[in-house]
Structures are given as C-alpha cells and as structure tokens.
Amino acid sequence: MPHADLKFSNDLDFDTVSLLRTIEATIQRHDAGSGECKGRAYPAAQFNHTHCLLDVSMLTKPHRDSAFTQSLLADLRADMEHHLNQPCYLSLGIHYSDENYITTKHTPSV
C-alpha cells in the first residue's frame, strides 16, 4: 500500500486527482503487487518560489532495489512533467519504510 503525498504552491493550476491516479498506475505498472496507492494533495497558500514536491512511501521489498527505484523515479518524473504546464521547481523522492511500520485496512465491527 504505497502512499503519495503531493505538496505544491497553490499558484500551480493542474488536475491533482488525475496526477494522483497516474502515479498509482505508474507504481502498479512497475510493481503489480503494490496495491492501491493512497494519494493526497496539499496545496500551500504560503510559499517561497513556485514548486511541486512528490513524496512516495513504500514498504521495503527485496525486488525494490536501486534499479527498480531509479526506473520508477524516472517514470514518476515524466508523469509530473506531463501534468504540470507551468514553470516550477520539481522535486520527488521514494522512501522505504522499515520493519517498524505497519499498514492495514481498518473495518470497524458495528
């Protein structure tokens, strides 16, 4: 269950939901077993310099090595560049959680 946090200056005009769906599809294309990607967009009303930052968090897996990470980074960058039609600073990173992180689906019993 990857997570994608999109943080950007609110002077950028783009379809965040479409970009988050594209990010999910790109992650699943690289790793079909990754599951749904929990995407969130955070526009910043107060900022210095127009920017867009994508932070992707994933669980550590043996196949998610350096080659996997670099390939995924390149495709995520292309996704972002496709969706952003204004000049801006662009940053992105993939972070791997360690064994002290859990993710699960909560279904309350009522």
PDB file of N, CA and C in Angstrom:
ATOM      1  N   MET A   1       0.827  -1.180   0.000  1.00  0.00           N
ATOM      2  CA  MET A   1       0.000   0.000   0.000  1.00  0.00           C
ATOM      3  C   MET A   1       0.873   1.246   0.000  1.00  0.00           C
ATOM      4  N   PRO A   2       1.314   1.664  -1.153  1.00  0.00           N
ATOM      5  CA  PRO A   2       2.115   2.889  -1.201  1.00  0.00           C
ATOM      6  C   PRO A   2       1.290   4.121  -0.826  1.00  0.00           C
ATOM      7  N   HIS A   3       1.998   5.173  -0.486  1.00  0.00           N
ATOM      8  CA  HIS A   3       1.395   6.472  -0.217  1.00  0.00           C
ATOM      9  C   HIS A   3       2.082   7.493  -1.112  1.00  0.00           C
ATOM     10  N   ALA A   4       1.309   8.424  -1.665  1.00  0.00           N
ATOM     11  CA  ALA A   4       1.860   9.507  -2.474  1.00  0.00           C
ATOM     12  C   ALA A   4       1.362  10.826  -1.912  1.00  0.00           C
ATOM     13  N   ASP A   5       2.281  11.642  -1.433  1.00  0.00           N
ATOM     14  CA  ASP A   5       1.957  12.970  -0.910  1.00  0.00           C
ATOM     15  C   ASP A   5       2.465  14.001  -1.905  1.00  0.00           C
ATOM     16  N   LEU A   6       1.532  14.757  -2.448  1.00  0.00           N
ATOM     17  CA  LEU A   6       1.828  15.785  -3.426  1.00  0.00           C
ATOM     18  C   LEU A   6       1.686  17.142  -2.731  1.00  0.00           C
ATOM     19  N   LYS A   7       2.797  17.864  -2.608  1.00  0.00           N
ATOM     20  CA  LYS A   7       2.807  19.156  -1.935  1.00  0.00           C
ATOM     21  C   LYS A   7       3.253  20.200  -2.951  1.00  0.00           C
ATOM     22  N   PHE A   8       2.475  21.290  -3.069  1.00  0.00           N
ATOM     23  CA  PHE A   8       2.777  22.246  -4.136  1.00  0.00           C
ATOM     24  C   PHE A   8       2.286  23.642  -3.782  1.00  0.00           C
ATOM     25  N   SER A   9       2.919  24.622  -4.385  1.00  0.00           N
ATOM     26  CA  SER A   9       2.478  26.007  -4.209  1.00  0.00           C
ATOM     27  C   SER A   9       1.151  26.173  -4.941  1.00  0.00           C
ATOM     28  N   ASN A  10       0.230  26.896  -4.325  1.00  0.00           N
ATOM     29  CA  ASN A  10      -1.116  26.946  -4.889  1.00  0.00           C
ATOM     30  C   ASN A  10      -1.259  27.871  -6.094  1.00  0.00           C
ATOM     31  N   ASP A  11      -0.138  28.385  -6.597  1.00  0.00           N
ATOM     32  CA  ASP A  11      -0.193  29.123  -7.857  1.00  0.00           C
ATOM     33  C   ASP A  11      -0.080  28.197  -9.059  1.00  0.00           C
ATOM     34  N   LEU A  12       0.104  26.911  -8.817  1.00  0.00           N
ATOM     35  CA  LEU A  12       0.103  25.923  -9.899  1.00  0.00           C
ATOM     36  C   LEU A  12      -1.336  25.499 -10.183  1.00  0.00           C
ATOM     37  N   ASP A  13      -1.668  25.410 -11.448  1.00  0.00           N
ATOM     38  CA  ASP A  13      -3.012  25.032 -11.864  1.00  0.00           C
ATOM     39  C   ASP A  13      -2.924  23.708 -12.628  1.00  0.00           C
ATOM     40  N   PHE A  14      -3.279  22.614 -11.960  1.00  0.00           N
ATOM     41  CA  PHE A  14      -3.259  21.304 -12.609  1.00  0.00           C
ATOM     42  C   PHE A  14      -4.252  20.393 -11.908  1.00  0.00           C
ATOM     43  N   ASP A  15      -4.577  19.298 -12.558  1.00  0.00           N
ATOM     44  CA  ASP A  15      -5.561  18.341 -12.053  1.00  0.00           C
ATOM     45  C   ASP A  15      -4.862  17.362 -11.109  1.00  0.00           C
ATOM     46  N   THR A  16      -4.943  17.636  -9.808  1.00  0.00           N
ATOM     47  CA  THR A  16      -4.244  16.806  -8.827  1.00  0.00           C
ATOM     48  C   THR A  16      -4.789  15.382  -8.779  1.00  0.00           C
ATOM     49  N   VAL A  17      -6.102  15.226  -8.918  1.00  0.00           N
ATOM     50  CA  VAL A  17      -6.691  13.879  -8.874  1.00  0.00           C
ATOM     51  C   VAL A  17      -6.180  13.045 -10.056  1.00  0.00           C
ATOM     52  N   SER A  18      -6.122  13.647 -11.219  1.00  0.00           N
ATOM     53  CA  SER A  18      -5.609  12.942 -12.391  1.00  0.00           C
ATOM     54  C   SER A  18      -4.149  12.547 -12.199  1.00  0.00           C
ATOM     55  N   LEU A  19      -3.339  13.457 -11.672  1.00  0.00           N
ATOM     56  CA  LEU A  19      -1.935  13.135 -11.422  1.00  0.00           C
ATOM     57  C   LEU A  19      -1.809  12.020 -10.396  1.00  0.00           C
ATOM     58  N   LEU A  20      -2.579  12.065  -9.326  1.00  0.00           N
ATOM     59  CA  LEU A  20      -2.505  11.009  -8.309  1.00  0.00           C
ATOM     60  C   LEU A  20      -2.916   9.656  -8.891  1.00  0.00           C
ATOM     61  N   ARG A  21      -3.905   9.635  -9.757  1.00  0.00           N
ATOM     62  CA  ARG A  21      -4.301   8.375 -10.424  1.00  0.00           C
ATOM     63  C   ARG A  21      -3.190   7.877 -11.337  1.00  0.00           C
ATOM     64  N   THR A  22      -2.539   8.795 -12.035  1.00  0.00           N
ATOM     65  CA  THR A  22      -1.423   8.425 -12.908  1.00  0.00           C
ATOM     66  C   THR A  22      -0.273   7.853 -12.091  1.00  0.00           C
ATOM     67  N   ILE A  23       0.021   8.478 -10.954  1.00  0.00           N
ATOM     68  CA  ILE A  23       1.080   7.984 -10.072  1.00  0.00           C
ATOM     69  C   ILE A  23       0.762   6.563  -9.613  1.00  0.00           C
ATOM     70  N   GLU A  24      -0.476   6.313  -9.216  1.00  0.00           N
ATOM     71  CA  GLU A  24      -0.875   4.974  -8.801  1.00  0.00           C
ATOM     72  C   GLU A  24      -0.674   3.971  -9.938  1.00  0.00           C
ATOM     73  N   ALA A  25      -1.101   4.331 -11.136  1.00  0.00           N
ATOM     74  CA  ALA A  25      -0.960   3.436 -12.292  1.00  0.00           C
ATOM     75  C   ALA A  25       0.507   3.165 -12.599  1.00  0.00           C
ATOM     76  N   THR A  26       1.345   4.187 -12.477  1.00  0.00           N
ATOM     77  CA  THR A  26       2.779   4.014 -12.739  1.00  0.00           C
ATOM     78  C   THR A  26       3.403   3.076 -11.717  1.00  0.00           C
ATOM     79  N   ILE A  27       3.071   3.256 -10.454  1.00  0.00           N
ATOM     80  CA  ILE A  27       3.602   2.356  -9.413  1.00  0.00           C
ATOM     81  C   ILE A  27       3.142   0.931  -9.686  1.00  0.00           C
ATOM     82  N   GLN A  28       1.877   0.746 -10.022  1.00  0.00           N
ATOM     83  CA  GLN A  28       1.356  -0.601 -10.282  1.00  0.00           C
ATOM     84  C   GLN A  28       1.967  -1.215 -11.544  1.00  0.00           C
ATOM     85  N   ARG A  29       2.316  -0.380 -12.514  1.00  0.00           N
ATOM     86  CA  ARG A  29       2.980  -0.893 -13.721  1.00  0.00           C
ATOM     87  C   ARG A  29       4.379  -1.420 -13.377  1.00  0.00           C
ATOM     88  N   HIS A  30       5.042  -0.765 -12.446  1.00  0.00           N
ATOM     89  CA  HIS A  30       6.372  -1.213 -12.018  1.00  0.00           C
ATOM     90  C   HIS A  30       6.295  -2.371 -11.032  1.00  0.00           C
ATOM     91  N   ASP A  31       5.212  -2.438 -10.272  1.00  0.00           N
ATOM     92  CA  ASP A  31       5.081  -3.457  -9.221  1.00  0.00           C
ATOM     93  C   ASP A  31       3.600  -3.809  -9.071  1.00  0.00           C
ATOM     94  N   ALA A  32       3.158  -4.803  -9.824  1.00  0.00           N
ATOM     95  CA  ALA A  32       1.740  -5.170  -9.868  1.00  0.00           C
ATOM     96  C   ALA A  32       1.179  -5.567  -8.508  1.00  0.00           C
ATOM     97  N   GLY A  33       2.012  -6.000  -7.591  1.00  0.00           N
ATOM     98  CA  GLY A  33       1.553  -6.408  -6.264  1.00  0.00           C
ATOM     99  C   GLY A  33       1.552  -5.287  -5.241  1.00  0.00           C
ATOM    100  N   SER A  34       1.800  -4.062  -5.670  1.00  0.00           N
ATOM    101  CA  SER A  34       1.925  -2.959  -4.716  1.00  0.00           C
ATOM    102  C   SER A  34       0.614  -2.560  -4.055  1.00  0.00           C
ATOM    103  N   GLY A  35      -0.509  -2.828  -4.695  1.00  0.00           N
ATOM    104  CA  GLY A  35      -1.803  -2.461  -4.126  1.00  0.00           C
ATOM    105  C   GLY A  35      -2.166  -1.028  -4.434  1.00  0.00           C
ATOM    106  N   GLU A  36      -3.254  -0.576  -3.836  1.00  0.00           N
ATOM    107  CA  GLU A  36      -3.727   0.782  -4.047  1.00  0.00           C
ATOM    108  C   GLU A  36      -2.738   1.782  -3.468  1.00  0.00           C
ATOM    109  N   CYS A  37      -2.624   2.925  -4.123  1.00  0.00           N
ATOM    110  CA  CYS A  37      -1.757   3.980  -3.629  1.00  0.00           C
ATOM    111  C   CYS A  37      -2.625   5.058  -2.993  1.00  0.00           C
ATOM    112  N   LYS A  38      -2.413   5.308  -1.727  1.00  0.00           N
ATOM    113  CA  LYS A  38      -3.170   6.331  -1.009  1.00  0.00           C
ATOM    114  C   LYS A  38      -2.585   7.692  -1.362  1.00  0.00           C
ATOM    115  N   GLY A  39      -3.275   8.427  -2.207  1.00  0.00           N
ATOM    116  CA  GLY A  39      -2.769   9.707  -2.686  1.00  0.00           C
ATOM    117  C   GLY A  39      -3.435  10.880  -1.990  1.00  0.00           C
ATOM    118  N   ARG A  40      -2.628  11.906  -1.691  1.00  0.00           N
ATOM    119  CA  ARG A  40      -3.123  13.128  -1.065  1.00  0.00           C
ATOM    120  C   ARG A  40      -2.433  14.319  -1.713  1.00  0.00           C
ATOM    121  N   ALA A  41      -3.184  15.418  -1.850  1.00  0.00           N
ATOM    122  CA  ALA A  41      -2.629  16.641  -2.421  1.00  0.00           C
ATOM    123  C   ALA A  41      -2.740  17.768  -1.398  1.00  0.00           C
ATOM    124  N   TYR A  42      -1.643  18.480  -1.201  1.00  0.00           N
ATOM    125  CA  TYR A  42      -1.580  19.557  -0.221  1.00  0.00           C
ATOM    126  C   TYR A  42      -1.113  20.854  -0.894  1.00  0.00           C
ATOM    127  N   PRO A  43      -2.047  21.698  -1.310  1.00  0.00           N
ATOM    128  CA  PRO A  43      -1.629  22.991  -1.857  1.00  0.00           C
ATOM    129  C   PRO A  43      -1.206  23.930  -0.721  1.00  0.00           C
ATOM    130  N   ALA A  44      -0.150  24.669  -0.942  1.00  0.00           N
ATOM    131  CA  ALA A  44       0.354  25.606   0.062  1.00  0.00           C
ATOM    132  C   ALA A  44       0.017  27.033  -0.355  1.00  0.00           C
ATOM    133  N   ALA A  45      -0.749  27.715   0.483  1.00  0.00           N
ATOM    134  CA  ALA A  45      -1.118  29.105   0.208  1.00  0.00           C
ATOM    135  C   ALA A  45       0.046  30.050   0.494  1.00  0.00           C
ATOM    136  N   GLN A  46       0.907  29.675   1.398  1.00  0.00           N
ATOM    137  CA  GLN A  46       2.071  30.485   1.729  1.00  0.00           C
ATOM    138  C   GLN A  46       3.314  29.722   1.299  1.00  0.00           C
ATOM    139  N   PHE A  47       4.104  30.332   0.418  1.00  0.00           N
ATOM    140  CA  PHE A  47       5.264  29.625  -0.130  1.00  0.00           C
ATOM    141  C   PHE A  47       6.283  30.635  -0.642  1.00  0.00           C
ATOM    142  N   ASN A  48       7.463  30.152  -0.880  1.00  0.00           N
ATOM    143  CA  ASN A  48       8.537  30.917  -1.496  1.00  0.00           C
ATOM    144  C   ASN A  48       8.989  30.139  -2.720  1.00  0.00           C
ATOM    145  N   HIS A  49       8.704  30.630  -3.894  1.00  0.00           N
ATOM    146  CA  HIS A  49       9.032  30.021  -5.182  1.00  0.00           C
ATOM    147  C   HIS A  49       8.000  28.951  -5.555  1.00  0.00           C
ATOM    148  N   THR A  50       7.597  28.990  -6.783  1.00  0.00           N
ATOM    149  CA  THR A  50       6.631  28.028  -7.308  1.00  0.00           C
ATOM    150  C   THR A  50       7.289  26.652  -7.349  1.00  0.00           C
ATOM    151  N   HIS A  51       6.613  25.655  -6.768  1.00  0.00           N
ATOM    152  CA  HIS A  51       7.240  24.335  -6.654  1.00  0.00           C
ATOM    153  C   HIS A  51       6.185  23.224  -6.594  1.00  0.00           C
ATOM    154  N   CYS A  52       6.654  22.016  -6.838  1.00  0.00           N
ATOM    155  CA  CYS A  52       5.840  20.812  -6.671  1.00  0.00           C
ATOM    156  C   CYS A  52       6.748  19.707  -6.151  1.00  0.00           C
ATOM    157  N   LEU A  53       6.312  19.071  -5.079  1.00  0.00           N
ATOM    158  CA  LEU A  53       7.091  18.009  -4.426  1.00  0.00           C
ATOM    159  C   LEU A  53       6.231  16.752  -4.337  1.00  0.00           C
ATOM    160  N   LEU A  54       6.757  15.652  -4.787  1.00  0.00           N
ATOM    161  CA  LEU A  54       6.094  14.357  -4.656  1.00  0.00           C
ATOM    162  C   LEU A  54       6.925  13.470  -3.757  1.00  0.00           C
ATOM    163  N   ASP A  55       6.321  13.008  -2.651  1.00  0.00           N
ATOM    164  CA  ASP A  55       6.945  12.030  -1.755  1.00  0.00           C
ATOM    165  C   ASP A  55       6.150  10.742  -1.838  1.00  0.00           C
ATOM    166  N   VAL A  56       6.816   9.672  -2.247  1.00  0.00           N
ATOM    167  CA  VAL A  56       6.188   8.354  -2.321  1.00  0.00           C
ATOM    168  C   VAL A  56       6.803   7.482  -1.236  1.00  0.00           C
ATOM    169  N   SER A  57       5.954   6.857  -0.429  1.00  0.00           N
ATOM    170  CA  SER A  57       6.409   5.937   0.613  1.00  0.00           C
ATOM    171  C   SER A  57       5.946   4.531   0.262  1.00  0.00           C
ATOM    172  N   MET A  58       6.863   3.587   0.360  1.00  0.00           N
ATOM    173  CA  MET A  58       6.556   2.193   0.055  1.00  0.00           C
ATOM    174  C   MET A  58       7.215   1.293   1.096  1.00  0.00           C
ATOM    175  N   LEU A  59       6.669   0.106   1.243  1.00  0.00           N
ATOM    176  CA  LEU A  59       7.289  -0.875   2.124  1.00  0.00           C
ATOM    177  C   LEU A  59       8.545  -1.435   1.465  1.00  0.00           C
ATOM    178  N   THR A  60       9.513  -1.793   2.272  1.00  0.00           N
ATOM    179  CA  THR A  60      10.731  -2.422   1.781  1.00  0.00           C
ATOM    180  C   THR A  60      10.406  -3.830   1.286  1.00  0.00           C
ATOM    181  N   LYS A  61      10.841  -4.144   0.085  1.00  0.00           N
ATOM    182  CA  LYS A  61      10.664  -5.476  -0.507  1.00  0.00           C
ATOM    183  C   LYS A  61      11.960  -5.831  -1.228  1.00  0.00           C
ATOM    184  N   PRO A  62      12.298  -7.113  -1.323  1.00  0.00           N
ATOM    185  CA  PRO A  62      13.555  -7.499  -1.971  1.00  0.00           C
ATOM    186  C   PRO A  62      13.679  -7.010  -3.421  1.00  0.00           C
ATOM    187  N   HIS A  63      12.579  -6.976  -4.168  1.00  0.00           N
ATOM    188  CA  HIS A  63      12.658  -6.574  -5.578  1.00  0.00           C
ATOM    189  C   HIS A  63      12.703  -5.060  -5.766  1.00  0.00           C
ATOM    190  N   ARG A  64      12.483  -4.303  -4.718  1.00  0.00           N
ATOM    191  CA  ARG A  64      12.523  -2.846  -4.799  1.00  0.00           C
ATOM    192  C   ARG A  64      13.953  -2.375  -4.511  1.00  0.00           C
ATOM    193  N   ASP A  65      14.807  -2.697  -5.436  1.00  0.00           N
ATOM    194  CA  ASP A  65      16.225  -2.378  -5.303  1.00  0.00           C
ATOM    195  C   ASP A  65      16.532  -1.044  -5.980  1.00  0.00           C
ATOM    196  N   SER A  66      17.791  -0.731  -6.125  1.00  0.00           N
ATOM    197  CA  SER A  66      18.211   0.537  -6.709  1.00  0.00           C
ATOM    198  C   SER A  66      17.720   0.689  -8.150  1.00  0.00           C
ATOM    199  N   ALA A  67      17.828  -0.372  -8.948  1.00  0.00           N
ATOM    200  CA  ALA A  67      17.376  -0.300 -10.344  1.00  0.00           C
ATOM    201  C   ALA A  67      15.867  -0.044 -10.413  1.00  0.00           C
ATOM    202  N   PHE A  68      15.097  -0.738  -9.577  1.00  0.00           N
ATOM    203  CA  PHE A  68      13.655  -0.525  -9.504  1.00  0.00           C
ATOM    204  C   PHE A  68      13.361   0.932  -9.136  1.00  0.00           C
ATOM    205  N   THR A  69      14.038   1.425  -8.109  1.00  0.00           N
ATOM    206  CA  THR A  69      13.797   2.779  -7.610  1.00  0.00           C
ATOM    207  C   THR A  69      14.125   3.822  -8.667  1.00  0.00           C
ATOM    208  N   GLN A  70      15.266   3.693  -9.331  1.00  0.00           N
ATOM    209  CA  GLN A  70      15.655   4.669 -10.351  1.00  0.00           C
ATOM    210  C   GLN A  70      14.698   4.656 -11.545  1.00  0.00           C
ATOM    211  N   SER A  71      14.246   3.479 -11.934  1.00  0.00           N
ATOM    212  CA  SER A  71      13.293   3.370 -13.040  1.00  0.00           C
ATOM    213  C   SER A  71      11.951   3.997 -12.676  1.00  0.00           C
ATOM    214  N   LEU A  72      11.480   3.716 -11.464  1.00  0.00           N
ATOM    215  CA  LEU A  72      10.223   4.293 -11.003  1.00  0.00           C
ATOM    216  C   LEU A  72      10.341   5.812 -10.870  1.00  0.00           C
ATOM    217  N   LEU A  73      11.452   6.305 -10.333  1.00  0.00           N
ATOM    218  CA  LEU A  73      11.664   7.748 -10.219  1.00  0.00           C
ATOM    219  C   LEU A  73      11.585   8.426 -11.592  1.00  0.00           C
ATOM    220  N   ALA A  74      12.216   7.835 -12.584  1.00  0.00           N
ATOM    221  CA  ALA A  74      12.215   8.418 -13.929  1.00  0.00           C
ATOM    222  C   ALA A  74      10.801   8.498 -14.489  1.00  0.00           C
ATOM    223  N   ASP A  75      10.016   7.446 -14.288  1.00  0.00           N
ATOM    224  CA  ASP A  75       8.643   7.453 -14.803  1.00  0.00           C
ATOM    225  C   ASP A  75       7.744   8.408 -14.020  1.00  0.00           C
ATOM    226  N   LEU A  76       7.939   8.502 -12.720  1.00  0.00           N
ATOM    227  CA  LEU A  76       7.153   9.452 -11.919  1.00  0.00           C
ATOM    228  C   LEU A  76       7.494  10.888 -12.304  1.00  0.00           C
ATOM    229  N   ARG A  77       8.759  11.137 -12.580  1.00  0.00           N
ATOM    230  CA  ARG A  77       9.153  12.475 -13.040  1.00  0.00           C
ATOM    231  C   ARG A  77       8.448  12.804 -14.353  1.00  0.00           C
ATOM    232  N   ALA A  78       8.437  11.864 -15.278  1.00  0.00           N
ATOM    233  CA  ALA A  78       7.757  12.087 -16.560  1.00  0.00           C
ATOM    234  C   ALA A  78       6.265  12.334 -16.348  1.00  0.00           C
ATOM    235  N   ASP A  79       5.655  11.600 -15.421  1.00  0.00           N
ATOM    236  CA  ASP A  79       4.238  11.813 -15.099  1.00  0.00           C
ATOM    237  C   ASP A  79       4.009  13.247 -14.617  1.00  0.00           C
ATOM    238  N   MET A  80       4.860  13.702 -13.715  1.00  0.00           N
ATOM    239  CA  MET A  80       4.703  15.041 -13.165  1.00  0.00           C
ATOM    240  C   MET A  80       4.901  16.101 -14.252  1.00  0.00           C
ATOM    241  N   GLU A  81       5.914  15.923 -15.070  1.00  0.00           N
ATOM    242  CA  GLU A  81       6.186  16.891 -16.128  1.00  0.00           C
ATOM    243  C   GLU A  81       5.042  16.943 -17.140  1.00  0.00           C
ATOM    244  N   HIS A  82       4.397  15.826 -17.368  1.00  0.00           N
ATOM    245  CA  HIS A  82       3.256  15.783 -18.286  1.00  0.00           C
ATOM    246  C   HIS A  82       2.062  16.561 -17.734  1.00  0.00           C
ATOM    247  N   HIS A  83       1.835  16.473 -16.445  1.00  0.00           N
ATOM    248  CA  HIS A  83       0.663  17.109 -15.823  1.00  0.00           C
ATOM    249  C   HIS A  83       0.874  18.586 -15.477  1.00  0.00           C
ATOM    250  N   LEU A  84       2.113  18.997 -15.301  1.00  0.00           N
ATOM    251  CA  LEU A  84       2.397  20.379 -14.918  1.00  0.00           C
ATOM    252  C   LEU A  84       2.689  21.204 -16.165  1.00  0.00           C
ATOM    253  N   ASN A  85       1.919  22.263 -16.368  1.00  0.00           N
ATOM    254  CA  ASN A  85       2.081  23.068 -17.578  1.00  0.00           C
ATOM    255  C   ASN A  85       2.609  24.475 -17.282  1.00  0.00           C
ATOM    256  N   GLN A  86       3.182  24.668 -16.099  1.00  0.00           N
ATOM    257  CA  GLN A  86       3.763  25.944 -15.716  1.00  0.00           C
ATOM    258  C   GLN A  86       5.188  25.706 -15.233  1.00  0.00           C
ATOM    259  N   PRO A  87       6.067  26.681 -15.400  1.00  0.00           N
ATOM    260  CA  PRO A  87       7.421  26.535 -14.852  1.00  0.00           C
ATOM    261  C   PRO A  87       7.369  26.438 -13.330  1.00  0.00           C
ATOM    262  N   CYS A  88       8.163  25.552 -12.780  1.00  0.00           N
ATOM    263  CA  CYS A  88       8.227  25.409 -11.324  1.00  0.00           C
ATOM    264  C   CYS A  88       9.442  24.570 -10.956  1.00  0.00           C
ATOM    265  N   TYR A  89       9.807  24.635  -9.680  1.00  0.00           N
ATOM    266  CA  TYR A  89      10.800  23.706  -9.162  1.00  0.00           C
ATOM    267  C   TYR A  89      10.096  22.377  -8.940  1.00  0.00           C
ATOM    268  N   LEU A  90      10.761  21.314  -9.300  1.00  0.00           N
ATOM    269  CA  LEU A  90      10.175  19.984  -9.225  1.00  0.00           C
ATOM    270  C   LEU A  90      11.082  19.099  -8.378  1.00  0.00           C
ATOM    271  N   SER A  91      10.491  18.451  -7.379  1.00  0.00           N
ATOM    272  CA  SER A  91      11.240  17.542  -6.510  1.00  0.00           C
ATOM    273  C   SER A  91      10.420  16.278  -6.314  1.00  0.00           C
ATOM    274  N   LEU A  92      11.092  15.143  -6.222  1.00  0.00           N
ATOM    275  CA  LEU A  92      10.392  13.911  -5.907  1.00  0.00           C
ATOM    276  C   LEU A  92      11.344  12.921  -5.258  1.00  0.00           C
ATOM    277  N   GLY A  93      10.750  12.073  -4.446  1.00  0.00           N
ATOM    278  CA  GLY A  93      11.544  11.071  -3.763  1.00  0.00           C
ATOM    279  C   GLY A  93      10.714   9.845  -3.431  1.00  0.00           C
ATOM    280  N   ILE A  94      11.391   8.713  -3.358  1.00  0.00           N
ATOM    281  CA  ILE A  94      10.768   7.459  -2.932  1.00  0.00           C
ATOM    282  C   ILE A  94      11.440   7.069  -1.625  1.00  0.00           C
ATOM    283  N   HIS A  95      10.637   6.819  -0.631  1.00  0.00           N
ATOM    284  CA  HIS A  95      11.144   6.461   0.685  1.00  0.00           C
ATOM    285  C   HIS A  95      10.604   5.082   1.052  1.00  0.00           C
ATOM    286  N   TYR A  96      11.455   4.262   1.627  1.00  0.00           N
ATOM    287  CA  TYR A  96      11.062   2.916   2.022  1.00  0.00           C
ATOM    288  C   TYR A  96      10.928   2.830   3.537  1.00  0.00           C
ATOM    289  N   SER A  97       9.802   2.306   3.971  1.00  0.00           N
ATOM    290  CA  SER A  97       9.541   2.124   5.397  1.00  0.00           C
ATOM    291  C   SER A  97      10.280   0.902   5.910  1.00  0.00           C
ATOM    292  N   ASP A  98      10.654   0.952   7.168  1.00  0.00           N
ATOM    293  CA  ASP A  98      11.357  -0.188   7.756  1.00  0.00           C
ATOM    294  C   ASP A  98      10.372  -1.123   8.461  1.00  0.00           C
ATOM    295  N   GLU A  99      10.889  -2.068   9.226  1.00  0.00           N
ATOM    296  CA  GLU A  99      10.047  -3.073   9.884  1.00  0.00           C
ATOM    297  C   GLU A  99       9.203  -2.496  11.018  1.00  0.00           C
ATOM    298  N   ASN A 100       9.427  -1.252  11.374  1.00  0.00           N
ATOM    299  CA  ASN A 100       8.644  -0.620  12.443  1.00  0.00           C
ATOM    300  C   ASN A 100       7.435   0.141  11.913  1.00  0.00           C
ATOM    301  N   TYR A 101       7.014  -0.181  10.725  1.00  0.00           N
ATOM    302  CA  TYR A 101       5.867   0.468  10.105  1.00  0.00           C
ATOM    303  C   TYR A 101       4.850  -0.605   9.728  1.00  0.00           C
ATOM    304  N   ILE A 102       3.606  -0.358  10.025  1.00  0.00           N
ATOM    305  CA  ILE A 102       2.563  -1.289   9.600  1.00  0.00           C
ATOM    306  C   ILE A 102       1.534  -0.523   8.767  1.00  0.00           C
ATOM    307  N   THR A 103       0.879  -1.249   7.917  1.00  0.00           N
ATOM    308  CA  THR A 103      -0.237  -0.684   7.162  1.00  0.00           C
ATOM    309  C   THR A 103      -1.293  -1.764   7.054  1.00  0.00           C
ATOM    310  N   THR A 104      -2.517  -1.390   7.262  1.00  0.00           N
ATOM    311  CA  THR A 104      -3.613  -2.344   7.245  1.00  0.00           C
ATOM    312  C   THR A 104      -4.886  -1.596   6.893  1.00  0.00           C
ATOM    313  N   LYS A 105      -5.929  -2.325   6.618  1.00  0.00           N
ATOM    314  CA  LYS A 105      -7.227  -1.716   6.373  1.00  0.00           C
ATOM    315  C   LYS A 105      -8.082  -1.927   7.606  1.00  0.00           C
ATOM    316  N   HIS A 106      -8.604  -0.839   8.154  1.00  0.00           N
ATOM    317  CA  HIS A 106      -9.446  -0.897   9.344  1.00  0.00           C
ATOM    318  C   HIS A 106     -10.905  -0.994   8.923  1.00  0.00           C
ATOM    319  N   THR A 107     -11.590  -2.010   9.374  1.00  0.00           N
ATOM    320  CA  THR A 107     -13.023  -2.165   9.155  1.00  0.00           C
ATOM    321  C   THR A 107     -13.681  -2.323  10.512  1.00  0.00           C
ATOM    322  N   PRO A 108     -14.361  -1.265  10.995  1.00  0.00           N
ATOM    323  CA  PRO A 108     -14.963  -1.341  12.326  1.00  0.00           C
ATOM    324  C   PRO A 108     -16.072  -2.399  12.387  1.00  0.00           C
ATOM    325  N   SER A 109     -16.139  -3.071  13.492  1.00  0.00           N
ATOM    326  CA  SER A 109     -17.237  -4.022  13.703  1.00  0.00           C
ATOM    327  C   SER A 109     -18.313  -3.301  14.497  1.00  0.00           C
ATOM    328  N   VAL A 110     -19.472  -3.168  13.878  1.00  0.00           N
ATOM    329  CA  VAL A 110     -20.561  -2.405  14.495  1.00  0.00           C
ATOM    330  C   VAL A 110     -21.662  -3.342  14.918  1.00  0.00           C
TER     331      VAL A 110
END
